[in-house]
mmCIF file with all atom_site columns, C-alpha atoms in Angstrom:
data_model
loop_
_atom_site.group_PDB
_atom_site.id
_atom_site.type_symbol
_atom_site.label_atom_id
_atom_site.label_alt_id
_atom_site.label_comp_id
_atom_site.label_asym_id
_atom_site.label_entity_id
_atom_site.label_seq_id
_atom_site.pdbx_PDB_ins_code
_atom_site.Cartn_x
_atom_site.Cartn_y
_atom_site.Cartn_z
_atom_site.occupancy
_atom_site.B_iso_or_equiv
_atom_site.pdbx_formal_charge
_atom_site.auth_seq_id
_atom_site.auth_comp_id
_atom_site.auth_asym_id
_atom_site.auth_atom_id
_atom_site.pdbx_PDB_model_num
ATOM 1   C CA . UNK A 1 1   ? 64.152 -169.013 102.044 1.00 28.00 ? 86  UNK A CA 1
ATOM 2   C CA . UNK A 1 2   ? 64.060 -165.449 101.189 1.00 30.00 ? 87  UNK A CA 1
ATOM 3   C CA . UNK A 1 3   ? 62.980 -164.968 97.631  1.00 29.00 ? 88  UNK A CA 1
ATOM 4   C CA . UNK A 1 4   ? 63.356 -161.007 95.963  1.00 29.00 ? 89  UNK A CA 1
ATOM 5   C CA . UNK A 1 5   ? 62.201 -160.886 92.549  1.00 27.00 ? 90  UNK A CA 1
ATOM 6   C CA . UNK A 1 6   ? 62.283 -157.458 90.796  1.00 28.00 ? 91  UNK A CA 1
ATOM 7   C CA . UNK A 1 7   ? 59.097 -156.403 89.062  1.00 27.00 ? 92  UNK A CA 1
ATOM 8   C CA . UNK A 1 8   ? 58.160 -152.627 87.605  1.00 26.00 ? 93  UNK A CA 1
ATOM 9   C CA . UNK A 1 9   ? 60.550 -151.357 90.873  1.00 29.00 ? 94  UNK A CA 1
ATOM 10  C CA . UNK A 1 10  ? 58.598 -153.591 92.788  1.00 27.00 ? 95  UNK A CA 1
ATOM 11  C CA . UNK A 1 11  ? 60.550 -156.273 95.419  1.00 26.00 ? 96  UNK A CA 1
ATOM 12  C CA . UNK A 1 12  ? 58.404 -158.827 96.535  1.00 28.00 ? 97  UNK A CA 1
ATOM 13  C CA . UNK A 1 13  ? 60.217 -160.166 99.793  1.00 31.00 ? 98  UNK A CA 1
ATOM 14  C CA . UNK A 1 14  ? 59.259 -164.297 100.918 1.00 29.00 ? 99  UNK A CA 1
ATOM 15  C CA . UNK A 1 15  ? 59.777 -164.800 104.769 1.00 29.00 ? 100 UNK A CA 1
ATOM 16  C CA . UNK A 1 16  ? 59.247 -168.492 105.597 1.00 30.00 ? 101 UNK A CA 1
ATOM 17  C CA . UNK A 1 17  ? 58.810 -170.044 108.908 1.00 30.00 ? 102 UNK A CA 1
ATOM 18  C CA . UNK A 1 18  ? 57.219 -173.302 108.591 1.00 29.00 ? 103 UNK A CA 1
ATOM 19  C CA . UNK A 1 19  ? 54.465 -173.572 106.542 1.00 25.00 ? 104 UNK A CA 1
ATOM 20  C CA . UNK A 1 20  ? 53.762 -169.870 106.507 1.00 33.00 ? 105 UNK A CA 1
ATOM 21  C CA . UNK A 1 21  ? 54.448 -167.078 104.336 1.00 28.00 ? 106 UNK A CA 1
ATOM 22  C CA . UNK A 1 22  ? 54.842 -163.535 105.030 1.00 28.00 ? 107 UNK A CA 1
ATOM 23  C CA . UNK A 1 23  ? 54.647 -161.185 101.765 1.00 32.00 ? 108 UNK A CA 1
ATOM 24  C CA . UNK A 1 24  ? 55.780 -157.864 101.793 1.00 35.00 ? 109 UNK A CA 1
ATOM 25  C CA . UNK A 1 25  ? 55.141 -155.769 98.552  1.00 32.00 ? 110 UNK A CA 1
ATOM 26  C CA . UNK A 1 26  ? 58.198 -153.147 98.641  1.00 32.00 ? 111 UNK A CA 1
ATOM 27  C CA . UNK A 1 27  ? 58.026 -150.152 96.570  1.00 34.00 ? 112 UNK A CA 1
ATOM 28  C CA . UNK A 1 28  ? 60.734 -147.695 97.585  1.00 34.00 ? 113 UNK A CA 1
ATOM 29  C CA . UNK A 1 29  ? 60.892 -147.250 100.096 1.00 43.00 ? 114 UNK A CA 1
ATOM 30  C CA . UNK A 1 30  ? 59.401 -149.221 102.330 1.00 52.00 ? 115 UNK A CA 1
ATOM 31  C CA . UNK A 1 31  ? 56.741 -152.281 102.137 1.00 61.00 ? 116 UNK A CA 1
ATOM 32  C CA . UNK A 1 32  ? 53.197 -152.931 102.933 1.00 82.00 ? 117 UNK A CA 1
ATOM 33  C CA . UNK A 1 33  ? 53.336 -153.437 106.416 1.00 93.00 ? 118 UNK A CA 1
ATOM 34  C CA . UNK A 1 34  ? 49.334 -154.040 106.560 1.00 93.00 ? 119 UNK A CA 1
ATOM 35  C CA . UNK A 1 35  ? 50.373 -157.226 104.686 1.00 90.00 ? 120 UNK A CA 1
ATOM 36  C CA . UNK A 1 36  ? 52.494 -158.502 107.113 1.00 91.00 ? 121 UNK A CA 1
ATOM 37  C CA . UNK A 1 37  ? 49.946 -158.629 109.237 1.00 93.00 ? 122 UNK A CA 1
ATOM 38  C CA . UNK A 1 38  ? 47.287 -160.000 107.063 1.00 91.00 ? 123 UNK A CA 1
ATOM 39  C CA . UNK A 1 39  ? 45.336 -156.551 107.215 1.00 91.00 ? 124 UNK A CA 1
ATOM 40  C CA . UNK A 1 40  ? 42.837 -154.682 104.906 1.00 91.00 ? 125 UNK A CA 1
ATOM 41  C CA . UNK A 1 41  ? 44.848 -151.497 104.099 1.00 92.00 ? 126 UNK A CA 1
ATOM 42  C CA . UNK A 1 42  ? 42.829 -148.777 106.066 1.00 94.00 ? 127 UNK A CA 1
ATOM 43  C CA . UNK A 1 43  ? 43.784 -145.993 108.065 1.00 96.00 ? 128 UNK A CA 1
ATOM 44  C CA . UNK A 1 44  ? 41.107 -146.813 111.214 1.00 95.00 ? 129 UNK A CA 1
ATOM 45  C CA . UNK A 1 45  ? 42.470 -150.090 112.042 1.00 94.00 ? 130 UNK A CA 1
ATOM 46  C CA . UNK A 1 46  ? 42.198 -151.959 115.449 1.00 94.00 ? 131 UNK A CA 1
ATOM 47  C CA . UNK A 1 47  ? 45.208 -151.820 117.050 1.00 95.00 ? 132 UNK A CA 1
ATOM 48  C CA . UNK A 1 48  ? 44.619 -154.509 119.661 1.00 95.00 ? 133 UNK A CA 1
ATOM 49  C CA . UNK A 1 49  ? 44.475 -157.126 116.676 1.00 93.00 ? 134 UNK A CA 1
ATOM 50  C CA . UNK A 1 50  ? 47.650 -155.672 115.704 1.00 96.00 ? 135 UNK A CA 1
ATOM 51  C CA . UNK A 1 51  ? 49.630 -156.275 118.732 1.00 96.00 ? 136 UNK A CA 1
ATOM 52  C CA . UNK A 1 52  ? 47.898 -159.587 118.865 1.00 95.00 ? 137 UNK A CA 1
ATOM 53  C CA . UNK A 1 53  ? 48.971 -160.516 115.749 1.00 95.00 ? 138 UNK A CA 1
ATOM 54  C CA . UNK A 1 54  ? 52.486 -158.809 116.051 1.00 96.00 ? 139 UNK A CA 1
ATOM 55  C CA . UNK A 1 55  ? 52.983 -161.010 119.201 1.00 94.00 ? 140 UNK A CA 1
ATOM 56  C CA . UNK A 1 56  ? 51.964 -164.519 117.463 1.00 93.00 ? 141 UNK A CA 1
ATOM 57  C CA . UNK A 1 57  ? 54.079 -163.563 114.431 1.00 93.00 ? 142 UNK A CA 1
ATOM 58  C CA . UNK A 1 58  ? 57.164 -162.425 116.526 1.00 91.00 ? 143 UNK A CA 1
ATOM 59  C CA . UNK A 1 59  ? 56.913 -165.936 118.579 1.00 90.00 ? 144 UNK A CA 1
ATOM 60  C CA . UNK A 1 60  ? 57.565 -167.886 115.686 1.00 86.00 ? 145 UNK A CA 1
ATOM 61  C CA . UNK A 1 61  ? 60.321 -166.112 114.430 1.00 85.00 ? 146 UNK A CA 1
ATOM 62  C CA . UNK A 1 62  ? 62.030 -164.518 117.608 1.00 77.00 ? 147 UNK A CA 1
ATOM 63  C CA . UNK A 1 63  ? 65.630 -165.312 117.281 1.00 74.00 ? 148 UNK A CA 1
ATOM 64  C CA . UNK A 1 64  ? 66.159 -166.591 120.706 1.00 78.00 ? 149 UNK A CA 1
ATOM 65  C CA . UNK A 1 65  ? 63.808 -169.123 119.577 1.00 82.00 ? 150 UNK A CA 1
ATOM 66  C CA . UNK A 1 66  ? 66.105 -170.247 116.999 1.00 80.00 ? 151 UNK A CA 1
ATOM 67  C CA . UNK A 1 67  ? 69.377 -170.494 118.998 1.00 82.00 ? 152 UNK A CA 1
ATOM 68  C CA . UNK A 1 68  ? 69.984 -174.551 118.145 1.00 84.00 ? 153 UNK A CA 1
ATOM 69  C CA . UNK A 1 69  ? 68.496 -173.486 114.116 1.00 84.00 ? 154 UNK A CA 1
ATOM 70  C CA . UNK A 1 70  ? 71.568 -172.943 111.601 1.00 87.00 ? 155 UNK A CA 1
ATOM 71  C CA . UNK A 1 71  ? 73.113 -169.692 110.870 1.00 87.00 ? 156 UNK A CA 1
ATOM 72  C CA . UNK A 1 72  ? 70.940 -168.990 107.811 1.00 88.00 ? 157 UNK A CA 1
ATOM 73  C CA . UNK A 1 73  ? 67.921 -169.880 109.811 1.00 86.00 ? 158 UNK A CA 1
ATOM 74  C CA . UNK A 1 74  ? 69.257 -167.540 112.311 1.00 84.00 ? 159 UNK A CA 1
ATOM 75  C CA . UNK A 1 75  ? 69.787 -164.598 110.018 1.00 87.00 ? 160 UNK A CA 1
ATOM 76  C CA . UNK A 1 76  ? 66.129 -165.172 108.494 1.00 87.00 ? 161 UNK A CA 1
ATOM 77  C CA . UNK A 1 77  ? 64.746 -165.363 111.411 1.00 86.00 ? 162 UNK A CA 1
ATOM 78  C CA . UNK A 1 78  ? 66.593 -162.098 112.562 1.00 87.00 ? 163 UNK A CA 1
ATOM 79  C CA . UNK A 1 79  ? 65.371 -160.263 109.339 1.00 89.00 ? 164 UNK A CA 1
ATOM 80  C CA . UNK A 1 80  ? 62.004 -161.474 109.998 1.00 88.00 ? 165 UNK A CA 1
ATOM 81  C CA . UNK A 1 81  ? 62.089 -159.926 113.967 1.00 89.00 ? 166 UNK A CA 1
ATOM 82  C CA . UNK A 1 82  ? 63.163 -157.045 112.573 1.00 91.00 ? 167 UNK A CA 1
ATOM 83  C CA . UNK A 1 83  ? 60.970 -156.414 109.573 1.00 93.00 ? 168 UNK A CA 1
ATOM 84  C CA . UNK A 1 84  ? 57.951 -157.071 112.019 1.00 93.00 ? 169 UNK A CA 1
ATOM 85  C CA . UNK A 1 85  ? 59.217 -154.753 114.447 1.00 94.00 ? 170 UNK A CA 1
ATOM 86  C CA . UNK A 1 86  ? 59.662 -151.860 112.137 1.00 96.00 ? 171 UNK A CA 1
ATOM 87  C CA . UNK A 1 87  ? 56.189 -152.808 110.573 1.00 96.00 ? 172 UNK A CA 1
ATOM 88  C CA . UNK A 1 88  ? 54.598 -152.410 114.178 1.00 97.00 ? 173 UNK A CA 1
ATOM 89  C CA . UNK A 1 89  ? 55.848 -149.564 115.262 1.00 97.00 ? 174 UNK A CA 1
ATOM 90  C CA . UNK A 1 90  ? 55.139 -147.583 112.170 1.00 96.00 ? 175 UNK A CA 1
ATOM 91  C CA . UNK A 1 91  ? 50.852 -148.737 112.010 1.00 97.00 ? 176 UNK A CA 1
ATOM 92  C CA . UNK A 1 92  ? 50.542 -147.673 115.990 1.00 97.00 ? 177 UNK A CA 1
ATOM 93  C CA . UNK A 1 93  ? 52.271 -144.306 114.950 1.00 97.00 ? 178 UNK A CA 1
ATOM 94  C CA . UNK A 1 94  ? 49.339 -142.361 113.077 1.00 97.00 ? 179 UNK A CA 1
ATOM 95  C CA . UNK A 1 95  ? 51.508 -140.690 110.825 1.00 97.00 ? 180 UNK A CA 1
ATOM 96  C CA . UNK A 1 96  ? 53.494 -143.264 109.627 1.00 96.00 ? 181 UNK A CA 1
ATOM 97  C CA . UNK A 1 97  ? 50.413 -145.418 108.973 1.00 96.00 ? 182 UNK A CA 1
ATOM 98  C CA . UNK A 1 98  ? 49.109 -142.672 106.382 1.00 97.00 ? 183 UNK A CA 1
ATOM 99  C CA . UNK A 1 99  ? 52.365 -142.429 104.977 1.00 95.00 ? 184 UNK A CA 1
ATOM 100 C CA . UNK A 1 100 ? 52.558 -146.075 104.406 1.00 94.00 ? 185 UNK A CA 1
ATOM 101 C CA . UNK A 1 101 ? 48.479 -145.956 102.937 1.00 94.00 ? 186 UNK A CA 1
ATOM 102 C CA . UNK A 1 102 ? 49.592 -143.222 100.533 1.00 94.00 ? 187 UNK A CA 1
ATOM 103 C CA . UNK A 1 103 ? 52.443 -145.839 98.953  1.00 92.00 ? 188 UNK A CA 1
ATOM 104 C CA . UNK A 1 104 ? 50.555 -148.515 98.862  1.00 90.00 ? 189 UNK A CA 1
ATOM 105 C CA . UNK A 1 105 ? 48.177 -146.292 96.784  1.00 91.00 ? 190 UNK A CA 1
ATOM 106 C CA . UNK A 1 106 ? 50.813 -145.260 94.269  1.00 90.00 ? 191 UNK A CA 1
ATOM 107 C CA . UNK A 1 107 ? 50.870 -141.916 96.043  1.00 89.00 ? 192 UNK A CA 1
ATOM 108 C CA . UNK A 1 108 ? 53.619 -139.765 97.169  1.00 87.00 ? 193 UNK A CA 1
ATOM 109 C CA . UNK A 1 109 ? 53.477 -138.844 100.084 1.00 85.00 ? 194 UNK A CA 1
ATOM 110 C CA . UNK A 1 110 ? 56.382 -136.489 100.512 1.00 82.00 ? 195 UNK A CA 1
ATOM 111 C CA . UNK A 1 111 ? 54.655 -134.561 97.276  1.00 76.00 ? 196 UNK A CA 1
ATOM 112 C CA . UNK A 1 112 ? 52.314 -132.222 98.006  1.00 77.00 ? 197 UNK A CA 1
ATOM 113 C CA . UNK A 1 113 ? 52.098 -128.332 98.781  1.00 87.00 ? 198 UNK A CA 1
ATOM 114 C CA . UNK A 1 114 ? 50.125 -126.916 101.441 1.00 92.00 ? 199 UNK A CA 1
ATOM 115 C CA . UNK A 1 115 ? 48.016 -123.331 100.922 1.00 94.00 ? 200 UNK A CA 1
ATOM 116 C CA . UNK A 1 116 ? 50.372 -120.019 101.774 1.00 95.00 ? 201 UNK A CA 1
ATOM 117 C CA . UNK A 1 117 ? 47.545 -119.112 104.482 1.00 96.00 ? 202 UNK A CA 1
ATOM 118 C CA . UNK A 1 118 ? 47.772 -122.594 106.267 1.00 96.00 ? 203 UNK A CA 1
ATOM 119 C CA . UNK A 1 119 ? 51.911 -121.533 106.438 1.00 95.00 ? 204 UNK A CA 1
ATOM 120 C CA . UNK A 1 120 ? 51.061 -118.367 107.366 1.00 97.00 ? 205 UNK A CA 1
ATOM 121 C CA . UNK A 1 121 ? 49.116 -119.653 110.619 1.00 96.00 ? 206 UNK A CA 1
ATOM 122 C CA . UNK A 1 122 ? 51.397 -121.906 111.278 1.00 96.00 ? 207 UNK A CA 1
ATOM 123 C CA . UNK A 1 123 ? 54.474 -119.387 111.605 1.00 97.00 ? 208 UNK A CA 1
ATOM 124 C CA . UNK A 1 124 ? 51.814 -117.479 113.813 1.00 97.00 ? 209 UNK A CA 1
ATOM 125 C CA . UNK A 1 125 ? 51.354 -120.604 115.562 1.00 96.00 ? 210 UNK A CA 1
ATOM 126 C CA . UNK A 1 126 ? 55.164 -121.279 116.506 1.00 96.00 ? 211 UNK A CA 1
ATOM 127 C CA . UNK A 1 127 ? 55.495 -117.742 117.210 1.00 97.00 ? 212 UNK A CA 1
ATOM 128 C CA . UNK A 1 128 ? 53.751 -118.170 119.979 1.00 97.00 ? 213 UNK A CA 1
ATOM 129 C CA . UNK A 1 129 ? 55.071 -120.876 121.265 1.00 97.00 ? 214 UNK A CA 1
ATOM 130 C CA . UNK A 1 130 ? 58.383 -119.236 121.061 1.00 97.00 ? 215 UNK A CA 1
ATOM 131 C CA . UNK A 1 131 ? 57.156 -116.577 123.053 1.00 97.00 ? 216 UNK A CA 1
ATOM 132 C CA . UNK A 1 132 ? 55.066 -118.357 125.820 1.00 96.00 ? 217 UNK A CA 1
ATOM 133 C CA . UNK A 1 133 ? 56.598 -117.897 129.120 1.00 95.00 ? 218 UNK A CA 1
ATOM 134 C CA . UNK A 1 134 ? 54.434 -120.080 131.576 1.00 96.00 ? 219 UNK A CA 1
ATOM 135 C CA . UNK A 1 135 ? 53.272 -123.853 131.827 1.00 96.00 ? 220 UNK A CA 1
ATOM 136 C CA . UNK A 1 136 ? 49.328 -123.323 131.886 1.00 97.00 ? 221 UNK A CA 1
ATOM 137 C CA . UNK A 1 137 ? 49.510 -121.326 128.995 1.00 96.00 ? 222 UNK A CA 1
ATOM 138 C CA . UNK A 1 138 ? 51.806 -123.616 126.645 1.00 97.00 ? 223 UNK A CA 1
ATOM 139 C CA . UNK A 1 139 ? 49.371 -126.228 127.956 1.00 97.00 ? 224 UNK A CA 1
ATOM 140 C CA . UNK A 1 140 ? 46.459 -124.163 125.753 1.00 97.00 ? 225 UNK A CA 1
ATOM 141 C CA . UNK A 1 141 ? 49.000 -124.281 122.977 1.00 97.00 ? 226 UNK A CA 1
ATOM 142 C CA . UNK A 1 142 ? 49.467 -127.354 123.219 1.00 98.00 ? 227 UNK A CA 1
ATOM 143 C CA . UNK A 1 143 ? 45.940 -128.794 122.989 1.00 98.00 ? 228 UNK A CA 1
ATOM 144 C CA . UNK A 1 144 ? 45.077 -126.270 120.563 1.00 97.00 ? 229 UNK A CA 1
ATOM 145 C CA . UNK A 1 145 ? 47.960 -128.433 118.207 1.00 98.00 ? 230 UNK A CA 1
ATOM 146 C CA . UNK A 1 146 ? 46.600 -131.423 119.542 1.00 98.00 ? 231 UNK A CA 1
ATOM 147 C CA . UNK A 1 147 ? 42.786 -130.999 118.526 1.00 98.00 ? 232 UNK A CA 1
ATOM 148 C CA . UNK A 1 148 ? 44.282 -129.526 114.750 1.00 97.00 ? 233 UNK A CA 1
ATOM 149 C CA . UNK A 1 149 ? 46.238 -132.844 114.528 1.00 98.00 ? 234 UNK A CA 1
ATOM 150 C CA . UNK A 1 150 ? 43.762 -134.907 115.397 1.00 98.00 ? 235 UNK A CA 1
ATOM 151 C CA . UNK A 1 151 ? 40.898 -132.877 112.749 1.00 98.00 ? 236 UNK A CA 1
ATOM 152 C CA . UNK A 1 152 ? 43.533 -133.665 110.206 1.00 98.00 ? 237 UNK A CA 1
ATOM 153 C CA . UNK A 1 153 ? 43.669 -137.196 110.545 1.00 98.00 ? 238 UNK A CA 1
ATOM 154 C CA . UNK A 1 154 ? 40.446 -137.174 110.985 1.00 98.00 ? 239 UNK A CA 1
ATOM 155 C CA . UNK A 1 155 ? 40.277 -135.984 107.253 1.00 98.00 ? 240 UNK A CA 1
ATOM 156 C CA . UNK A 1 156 ? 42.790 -137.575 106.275 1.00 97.00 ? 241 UNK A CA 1
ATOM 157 C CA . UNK A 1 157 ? 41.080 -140.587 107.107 1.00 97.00 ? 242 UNK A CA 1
ATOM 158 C CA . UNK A 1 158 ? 37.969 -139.401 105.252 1.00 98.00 ? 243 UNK A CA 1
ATOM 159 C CA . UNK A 1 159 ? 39.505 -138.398 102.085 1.00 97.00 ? 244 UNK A CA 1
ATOM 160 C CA . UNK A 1 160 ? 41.677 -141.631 101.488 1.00 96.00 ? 245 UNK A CA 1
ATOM 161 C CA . UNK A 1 161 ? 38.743 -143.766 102.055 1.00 96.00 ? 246 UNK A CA 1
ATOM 162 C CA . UNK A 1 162 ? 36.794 -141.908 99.401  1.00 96.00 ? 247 UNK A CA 1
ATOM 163 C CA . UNK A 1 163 ? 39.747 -142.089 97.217  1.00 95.00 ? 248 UNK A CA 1
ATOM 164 C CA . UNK A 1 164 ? 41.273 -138.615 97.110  1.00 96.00 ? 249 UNK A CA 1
ATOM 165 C CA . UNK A 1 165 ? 44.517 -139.465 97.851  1.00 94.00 ? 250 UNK A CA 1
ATOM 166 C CA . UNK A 1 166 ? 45.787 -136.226 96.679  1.00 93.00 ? 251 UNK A CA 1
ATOM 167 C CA . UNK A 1 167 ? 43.540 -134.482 99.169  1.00 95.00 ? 252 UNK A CA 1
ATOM 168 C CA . UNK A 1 168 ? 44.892 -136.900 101.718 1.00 96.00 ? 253 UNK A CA 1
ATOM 169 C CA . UNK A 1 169 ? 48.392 -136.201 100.508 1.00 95.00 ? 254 UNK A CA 1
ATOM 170 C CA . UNK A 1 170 ? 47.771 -132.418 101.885 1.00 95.00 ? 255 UNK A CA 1
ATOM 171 C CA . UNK A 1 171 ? 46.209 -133.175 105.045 1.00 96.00 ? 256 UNK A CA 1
ATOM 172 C CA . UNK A 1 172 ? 49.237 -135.724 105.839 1.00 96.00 ? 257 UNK A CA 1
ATOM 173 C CA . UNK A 1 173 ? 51.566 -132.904 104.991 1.00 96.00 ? 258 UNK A CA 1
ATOM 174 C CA . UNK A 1 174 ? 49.853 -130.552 106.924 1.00 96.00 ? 259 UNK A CA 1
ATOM 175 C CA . UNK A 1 175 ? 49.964 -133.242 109.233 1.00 97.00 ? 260 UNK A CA 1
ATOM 176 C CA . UNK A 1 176 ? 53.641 -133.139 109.336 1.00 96.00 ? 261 UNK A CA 1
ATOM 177 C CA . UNK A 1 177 ? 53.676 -129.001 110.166 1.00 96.00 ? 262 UNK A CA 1
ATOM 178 C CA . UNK A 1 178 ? 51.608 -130.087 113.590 1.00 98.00 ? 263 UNK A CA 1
ATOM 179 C CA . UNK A 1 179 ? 54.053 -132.570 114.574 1.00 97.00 ? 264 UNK A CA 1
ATOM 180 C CA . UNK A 1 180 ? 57.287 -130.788 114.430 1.00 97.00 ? 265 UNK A CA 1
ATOM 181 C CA . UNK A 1 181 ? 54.520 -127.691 116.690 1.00 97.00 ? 266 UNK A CA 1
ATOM 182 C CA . UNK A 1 182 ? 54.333 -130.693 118.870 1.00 98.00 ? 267 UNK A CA 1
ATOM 183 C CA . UNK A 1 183 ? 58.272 -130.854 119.061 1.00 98.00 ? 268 UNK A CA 1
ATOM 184 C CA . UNK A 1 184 ? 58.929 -127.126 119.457 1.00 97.00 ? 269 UNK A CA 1
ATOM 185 C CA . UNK A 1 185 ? 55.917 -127.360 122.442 1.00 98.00 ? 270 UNK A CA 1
ATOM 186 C CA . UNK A 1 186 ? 57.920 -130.079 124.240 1.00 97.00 ? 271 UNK A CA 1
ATOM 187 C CA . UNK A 1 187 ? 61.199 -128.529 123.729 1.00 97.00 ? 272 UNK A CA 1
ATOM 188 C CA . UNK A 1 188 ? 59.585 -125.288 124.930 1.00 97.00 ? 273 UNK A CA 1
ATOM 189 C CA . UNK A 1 189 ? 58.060 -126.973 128.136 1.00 97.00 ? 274 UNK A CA 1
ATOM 190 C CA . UNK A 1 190 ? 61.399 -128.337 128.792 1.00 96.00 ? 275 UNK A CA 1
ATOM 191 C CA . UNK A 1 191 ? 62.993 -124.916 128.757 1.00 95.00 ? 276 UNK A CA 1
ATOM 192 C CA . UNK A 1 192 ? 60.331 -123.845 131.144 1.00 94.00 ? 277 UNK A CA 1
ATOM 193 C CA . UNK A 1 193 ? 60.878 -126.154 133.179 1.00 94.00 ? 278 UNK A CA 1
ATOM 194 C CA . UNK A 1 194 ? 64.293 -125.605 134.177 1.00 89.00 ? 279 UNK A CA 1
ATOM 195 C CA . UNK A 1 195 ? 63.353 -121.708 135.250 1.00 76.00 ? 280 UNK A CA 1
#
């Protein structure tokens, strides 16, 4: 059965299938996905045992599995697919894992300013791509953004793990500036492309 009880805005969601319960701890809005697949909140996490758990907890409750089970059965086990999915693809996506650590943690993640100078560089930074008009070069560009993405989840990773979540909060946001770079680079490669 699917059990929601509401609790300080919490929703604590019950998926059974069989003998075994997956919890998810919702705050709005969206659960503890590390739950769901029994692991220790952390942004460094092994994503092999993720898929491998992903893949024993999506054969129980894959809904071509339950084609002879009742409708409700069906339905549960169609929410279930589909809660693990969503959960999976957002801890193999770096971003959306932090996001997720910063909720569990109480913290918002869409709250936090960046420094005027860091949004000063990064107008600078797009700038450039705008104005890049050959491959090789955007490809500098582009692992320039890369490397800065990478030191910022790097300390990302640091801060939340000592606890400074607001700290964290600014590196994810920052975060967030380097990814939609990483947009305008592909969009910009595309363009050059077509010349």
């Amino acid at each position: 059965a699917v059990v929601s009880t509401q609790s300080t805005g919490m929703t604590m969601r019950c998926i059974r299938a069989g003998s075994s319960c997956i919890r998810a701890l919702c705050s709005t809005p969206s659960p503890n996905y590390f739950t769901l697949f029994s692991l220790t909140p952390s942004y460094s996490i092994d994503l092999f045992a993720l898929s491998t758990r992903y893949k024993e907890l999506q054969t129980e409750c894959h809904p071509d599995k339950h084609t002879n089970s009742s409708a409700e059965e069906q339905e549960k086990a169609a929410t279930k697919s589909a809660l693990l999915n969503k959960a999976y693809r957002c801890l193999r996506d770096p971003y959306c894992r932090a996001k997720t650590l910063l909720q569990c943690a109480g913290q918002d993640p869409t709250v936090s300013s960046v420094e005027n100078e860091f949004l000063m560089e990064m107008m600078d930074f797009n700038d450039e791509v705008e104005m890049c008009e050959d491959l090789a070069s955007l490809q500098v560009i582009r692992e320039a953004n890369e490397t800065g993405l990478s030191n910022l989840f790097d300390e990302f990773d640091r801060y939340f793990s000592e606890g400074h979540t607001d700290v964290a909060a600014n590196r994810l946001t920052k975060c967030k500036f380097l990814l939609q770079t990483r947009e305008r680079i592909d969009q910009r490669e595309d363009f050059l492309t077509v010349l």
